[in-house]
Every structure is written in C-alpha cells, then in structure tokens.
CSV table of C-alpha atoms and ligand atoms in Angstrom, one decimal:
chain,number,residue,atom,x,y,z
H,1,MET,CA,94.4,95.6,114.9
H,2,LYS,CA,97.3,96.1,117.5
H,3,ILE,CA,100.8,96.3,114.9
H,4,SER,CA,104.2,95.8,116.1
H,5,LEU,CA,107.4,96.4,115.0
H,6,ILE,CA,110.0,92.8,116.1
H,7,PRO,CA,113.8,93.8,114.8
H,8,ALA,CA,115.5,90.6,113.8
H,9,PHE,CA,119.4,90.2,112.2
H,10,ASP,CA,121.0,93.6,111.8
H,11,ASP,CA,117.9,95.1,110.0
H,12,ASN,CA,115.1,93.4,109.5
H,13,TYR,CA,111.6,93.6,111.0
H,14,ILE,CA,109.3,90.5,111.7
H,15,PHE,CA,105.5,92.2,112.7
H,16,HIS,CA,103.5,91.2,116.0
H,17,LEU,CA,99.9,91.3,114.5
H,18,LEU,CA,97.2,91.2,117.4
H,19,THR,CA,93.6,91.4,116.1
H,20,GLU,CA,90.8,92.9,118.5
H,21,ASP,CA,89.5,89.0,118.9
H,22,GLY,CA,93.1,88.2,119.5
H,23,LEU,CA,94.5,86.5,117.3
H,24,SER,CA,98.1,86.9,117.6
H,25,ILE,CA,99.4,86.0,114.3
H,26,VAL,CA,103.2,87.5,112.7
H,27,VAL,CA,104.3,88.5,109.3
H,28,ASP,CA,108.0,86.9,108.1
H,29,PRO,CA,110.1,85.4,111.1
H,30,GLY,CA,113.4,84.9,109.5
H,31,ASP,CA,114.8,84.2,112.7
H,32,ALA,CA,111.7,82.3,116.1
H,33,GLN,CA,113.8,83.8,119.1
H,34,PRO,CA,112.7,87.1,118.8
H,35,VAL,CA,108.9,86.2,118.4
H,36,ILE,CA,109.6,84.0,121.4
H,37,ASP,CA,110.8,86.6,123.3
H,38,TYR,CA,108.6,89.1,121.8
H,39,LEU,CA,105.4,86.7,123.3
H,40,ASP,CA,107.2,85.3,126.2
H,41,LYS,CA,107.0,89.3,128.0
H,42,GLU,CA,103.5,90.3,126.2
H,43,GLY,CA,101.8,87.1,127.0
H,44,LEU,CA,100.6,85.7,123.9
H,45,THR,CA,100.7,81.9,121.8
H,46,LEU,CA,100.8,82.0,118.2
H,47,GLN,CA,98.4,80.7,116.0
H,48,ILE,CA,99.4,81.9,112.2
H,49,ILE,CA,102.7,82.8,110.8
H,50,LEU,CA,102.0,84.7,107.3
H,51,HIS,CA,105.0,84.8,104.6
H,52,THR,CA,105.6,87.8,101.2
H,53,HIS,CA,108.7,85.0,99.5
H,54,HIS,CA,110.6,82.4,100.6
H,55,HIS,CA,114.3,83.5,101.4
H,56,TRP,CA,115.7,82.5,104.8
H,57,ASP,CA,116.1,85.5,106.3
H,58,HIS,CA,111.6,85.7,106.1
H,59,ILE,CA,111.2,82.1,106.9
H,60,ASN,CA,114.3,80.1,109.3
H,61,GLY,CA,112.1,80.7,111.8
H,62,ASP,CA,109.3,79.1,110.9
H,63,LYS,CA,110.0,75.5,111.9
H,64,LYS,CA,111.7,76.2,115.6
H,65,LEU,CA,107.8,78.7,115.8
H,66,GLN,CA,105.7,75.9,114.7
H,67,GLU,CA,107.3,73.2,116.7
H,68,LYS,CA,106.9,75.3,120.2
H,69,TYR,CA,103.1,76.7,119.1
H,70,ASN,CA,101.9,73.7,116.2
H,71,CYS,CA,101.1,77.9,114.2
H,72,GLU,CA,99.5,77.6,110.5
H,73,ILE,CA,102.2,78.8,107.7
H,74,TRP,CA,99.8,80.6,105.3
H,75,GLY,CA,102.1,82.0,102.2
H,76,PRO,CA,102.0,83.1,98.4
H,77,GLU,CA,101.1,79.2,95.9
H,78,HIS,CA,103.4,80.6,94.2
H,79,GLU,CA,106.4,79.1,96.7
H,80,ILE,CA,105.1,75.8,97.5
H,81,MET,CA,108.2,74.1,97.0
H,82,ARG,CA,110.6,76.7,98.6
H,83,ILE,CA,108.1,77.7,101.7
H,84,PRO,CA,108.1,73.8,104.4
H,85,ASN,CA,104.7,72.8,106.0
H,86,MET,CA,102.3,75.3,104.9
H,87,THR,CA,99.0,74.9,105.9
H,88,VAL,CA,97.0,77.7,103.2
H,89,LEU,CA,98.4,79.0,100.0
H,90,LEU,CA,97.7,82.1,99.2
H,91,GLU,CA,96.2,83.4,95.8
H,92,ASP,CA,96.5,86.1,94.1
H,93,GLU,CA,93.0,89.1,94.4
H,94,GLN,CA,91.8,86.5,97.0
H,95,THR,CA,91.0,88.6,100.6
H,96,TYR,CA,90.9,85.9,103.6
H,97,THR,CA,89.6,86.4,107.1
H,98,LEU,CA,91.9,86.1,109.9
H,99,GLY,CA,89.8,86.6,112.9
H,100,ALA,CA,88.2,90.1,112.7
H,101,SER,CA,90.8,91.2,110.5
H,102,GLN,CA,90.8,90.7,106.4
H,103,PHE,CA,93.5,90.7,104.4
H,104,LYS,CA,93.9,90.8,100.9
H,105,VAL,CA,96.7,88.9,98.9
H,106,MET,CA,98.4,90.9,95.0
H,107,HIS,CA,101.6,89.3,93.6
H,108,THR,CA,104.1,92.0,93.3
H,109,LEU,CA,106.5,90.5,90.6
H,110,GLY,CA,110.2,91.5,90.7
H,111,HIS,CA,112.4,90.4,93.7
H,112,THR,CA,111.1,86.9,94.1
H,113,ARG,CA,108.8,84.9,91.7
H,114,GLY,CA,106.0,83.8,93.5
H,115,HIS,CA,106.1,87.0,96.4
H,116,ILE,CA,102.8,88.6,97.3
H,117,ILE,CA,101.9,91.9,99.3
H,118,LEU,CA,99.1,91.4,101.8
H,119,TYR,CA,96.4,95.1,101.8
H,120,PHE,CA,94.7,95.0,105.6
H,121,GLU,CA,92.5,97.9,104.2
H,122,LYS,CA,90.6,98.1,107.3
H,123,ASP,CA,93.6,98.1,108.8
H,124,ASN,CA,95.0,100.8,106.6
H,125,ALA,CA,98.1,98.1,106.6
H,126,LEU,CA,100.3,96.9,104.3
H,127,PHE,CA,102.8,94.4,104.5
H,128,CYS,CA,104.3,94.7,101.5
H,129,GLY,CA,108.2,91.7,102.4
H,130,ASP,CA,110.8,93.0,100.5
H,131,THR,CA,108.6,94.4,97.1
H,132,LEU,CA,109.2,98.3,99.0
H,133,PHE,CA,111.3,100.1,101.1
H,134,SER,CA,110.9,103.1,102.2
H,135,LEU,CA,112.4,105.3,99.3
H,136,GLY,CA,113.9,102.1,97.5
H,137,CYS,CA,112.5,98.7,96.4
H,138,GLY,CA,114.1,95.3,96.7
H,139,ARG,CA,116.6,93.6,94.2
H,140,LEU,CA,115.4,91.8,91.3
H,141,PHE,CA,116.5,88.7,92.0
H,142,GLU,CA,114.2,87.1,90.4
H,143,GLY,CA,112.4,89.5,88.7
H,144,THR,CA,112.9,92.0,85.8
H,145,ALA,CA,112.5,95.8,86.5
H,146,GLU,CA,109.9,96.1,84.0
H,147,GLU,CA,107.4,93.6,86.5
H,148,MET,CA,108.8,95.3,89.2
H,149,TRP,CA,107.8,98.9,88.4
H,150,LEU,CA,104.4,96.9,88.2
H,151,SER,CA,103.7,95.3,91.0
H,152,VAL,CA,105.1,98.8,92.9
H,153,GLN,CA,102.4,101.0,91.5
H,154,LYS,CA,100.2,98.6,92.9
H,155,ILE,CA,101.5,99.5,95.6
H,156,ARG,CA,100.9,103.2,94.5
H,157,ALA,CA,97.4,103.3,93.4
H,158,LEU,CA,96.4,102.1,97.4
H,159,PRO,CA,94.7,105.0,99.8
H,160,ASN,CA,97.5,107.6,100.5
H,161,HIS,CA,97.0,106.7,104.3
H,162,THR,CA,98.0,103.3,104.2
H,163,LYS,CA,100.5,103.0,105.8
H,164,ILE,CA,103.5,100.6,104.3
H,165,TYR,CA,105.4,97.2,106.8
H,166,CYS,CA,108.7,97.0,105.1
H,167,ALA,CA,111.1,94.3,106.8
H,168,HIS,CA,113.9,96.2,106.4
H,169,GLU,CA,115.6,99.4,107.7
H,170,TYR,CA,116.9,100.6,105.1
H,171,THR,CA,115.9,104.2,104.6
H,172,GLN,CA,118.8,106.0,105.3
H,173,ALA,CA,121.0,104.5,102.2
H,174,ASN,CA,117.9,105.1,100.8
H,175,ALA,CA,118.0,108.0,101.2
H,176,SER,CA,122.1,109.1,100.6
H,177,PHE,CA,120.4,107.1,97.4
H,178,TRP,CA,118.1,109.6,96.6
H,179,GLN,CA,120.3,112.1,97.4
H,180,SER,CA,123.0,111.4,94.9
H,181,ILE,CA,120.2,111.1,92.1
H,182,GLU,CA,118.0,114.0,93.3
H,183,PRO,CA,120.3,116.4,94.8
H,184,ASN,CA,118.1,119.7,94.7
H,185,HIS,CA,115.0,118.0,95.6
H,186,PRO,CA,113.9,120.5,97.8
H,187,ASP,CA,112.9,118.9,100.4
H,188,MET,CA,115.5,116.6,100.9
H,189,LEU,CA,117.8,118.5,103.2
H,190,HIS,CA,114.7,117.8,106.3
H,191,ILE,CA,113.7,114.0,104.6
H,192,LEU,CA,117.0,113.0,106.2
H,193,ASN,CA,118.1,115.3,108.6
H,194,ASP,CA,113.8,113.9,109.6
H,195,ILE,CA,115.8,109.9,109.5
H,196,LYS,CA,119.1,111.0,110.8
H,197,ILE,CA,117.6,112.0,113.6
H,198,LYS,CA,115.0,108.5,114.3
H,199,ARG,CA,118.0,105.9,112.9
H,200,LYS,CA,120.5,108.6,115.6
H,201,SER,CA,118.2,106.6,118.5
H,202,ASN,CA,117.4,103.5,117.0
H,203,ILE,CA,113.8,104.7,116.7
H,204,ALA,CA,112.4,102.5,113.1
H,205,THR,CA,111.0,105.1,110.0
H,206,ILE,CA,109.2,101.8,109.5
H,207,PRO,CA,105.7,102.2,108.7
H,208,SER,CA,106.3,104.8,106.4
H,209,THR,CA,103.0,105.7,104.3
H,210,VAL,CA,102.4,105.9,100.5
H,211,ALA,CA,101.3,109.7,100.4
H,212,PHE,CA,104.9,109.7,101.9
H,213,GLU,CA,106.4,107.1,99.2
H,214,LYS,CA,104.6,108.4,95.9
H,215,LYS,CA,105.7,112.0,96.4
H,216,TYR,CA,110.1,111.4,97.2
H,217,ASN,CA,110.7,107.1,96.5
H,218,PRO,CA,112.1,107.5,92.7
H,219,PHE,CA,111.3,104.2,92.5
H,220,LEU,CA,107.1,105.4,92.5
H,221,ARG,CA,108.3,108.4,90.7
H,222,ALA,CA,109.9,106.6,87.4
H,223,ASP,CA,106.7,108.5,85.5
H,224,ASP,CA,107.8,111.1,87.4
H,225,PRO,CA,109.1,114.2,84.6
H,226,THR,CA,110.5,116.3,86.9
H,227,LEU,CA,113.0,112.7,88.2
H,228,ILE,CA,112.7,112.3,84.4
H,229,ALA,CA,114.4,115.8,83.7
H,230,THR,CA,116.4,115.9,86.4
H,231,LEU,CA,118.2,112.3,85.2
H,232,GLN,CA,117.8,113.8,81.2
H,233,LEU,CA,116.2,110.4,80.4
H,234,GLN,CA,113.2,112.4,78.8
H,235,LYS,CA,112.6,110.3,75.9
H,236,LYS,CA,112.1,106.6,78.2
H,237,ARG,CA,109.6,105.0,78.7
H,238,PRO,CA,108.8,104.6,82.8
H,239,LYS,CA,109.9,100.9,83.0
H,240,ASP,CA,113.2,102.4,81.4
H,241,VAL,CA,113.6,104.9,83.7
H,242,PHE,CA,112.8,102.7,86.6
H,243,ALA,CA,115.6,99.9,85.4
H,244,HIS,CA,118.5,102.7,85.0
H,245,ILE,CA,117.7,103.5,88.5
H,246,ARG,CA,117.8,100.3,89.7
H,247,LYS,CA,120.8,99.7,87.9
H,248,LEU,CA,122.2,103.2,89.5
H,249,ARG,CA,121.8,102.1,92.8
H,250,ASP,CA,122.6,98.2,92.4
H,251,ASN,CA,126.1,99.3,91.9
H,252,MET,CA,126.1,101.9,94.7
V,301,LIG,ZN1,114.0,89.1,100.1
C-alpha cells in the first residue's frame, strides 16, 4: 500500500492510501481542496473516506468529496450522530478489508468519546487521528486521563516497527515540552536538532514509529521509573503520572 501525506490547514495531515489493487482512500479529510488537487495530480479518483473522529478539521471535506466522487464514508460507530452520511460504521476490535489491504479498528477513549485508530498490520501502519502525536498526545476534550492512558497503551503494544501516522505536525512544540520536563535526557539534544532541521526545510516529522515513541514520548512513559523519578512522582500510579504530564502540557 502506498501512503502519501496531504498537508491541510496550518498543521493537519490528511493521508491518501492506494492499495496494491488500486483502491483510492483518504483518512480524515478536514478540507476537500487539497485532496482534490492531489488526486488530480496523480490521475486518481476516490472510493472511500476513513475517519478516526468527528472534529471539523477531520471531516469538513466530506461533503464536497462525496458530491464529486460519490465515495463511501467509513467511520466510528459511536460518532454516528456527529459524522454525517457514514455508509459503514466501524466497530471496536473488528477487522475490515479494503481491496488488497486490511485494517483493525481499536476504540481509543480520551480525545473524543468515539475516537478510533486504524491499524494496518500487513502494511505496518497505524492511523491514530488525534490520540497520539509524535512526542505528545491528544487533548482530553471528552475523556479522562485514565482513559487516554489506556488508549495510548494500545498503541504502545503494537510492534516496534509500526509507522505511526499522526494527524498533526505538532512534533516541534511537543519536543519543547518534553525538554521542559526532562531536560537531562541523554538523547534530547540530537532529537531536538533533527526535528529542527526537518521543520526548517518543511519536511514532515510524520510518520513516527512505535519504537521511537515508546522510547521518548513522555505520554507513553507514565510508568517509566526514570521519568517518574525526574518528575518526583515516585508514589503516584501511572494514570496519575499521565494526568500530571497532561496538565503540565495543557498549561504550557
Ligand atoms: Zn481532534
């Protein structure tokens, strides 16, 4: 499967997927025009829109794209009242076939009540919407820190080589936050520098990998004794450490 990034708005990524047998799919088109421009350039049409959650910057392109391409809209069953015109309702723990590719749905509470992530095992790809960002995680708009901690652990449990396609380019700001809470991490400076060089040249820091996020993302390390010691939270449970880190990030 070929995966392409389509930048939208200030810092969103819409993802285009082309399966081995030529099915053309987009994930979370918050805006139609960048998708239309991409499809025109590639000489493609559109068969399916996939959704992770209901926020406007992930769904606002649907109407125009469905009118133009008569495509299907597949999205989370629990967001049926908030994502119009869905043709397939995606359920937790179910596997779905898209031409030559398959993906598994995982329900991830925390950012929105119905948020799902889409795991393409054979293609080593995870589309995680606004659940996880590189070195960060989504804001808790409709869920608790405990729910989000459980959700990000589902991502942490995937194979290390899995590529993580996050829906926003927030990596640089997240890296600054990480530096503020763990300034003496031995790999900090070279990672900050890598990100800075990429962003200066307008190169995407996405996809990340499960291995990278497990090692560095503070939100996946709420049970890491080194980080817990740095934060002086030795007596706290991981879900409380997670909540503390999320609060620090919200207030940054
Ligand atoms: Zn969102």
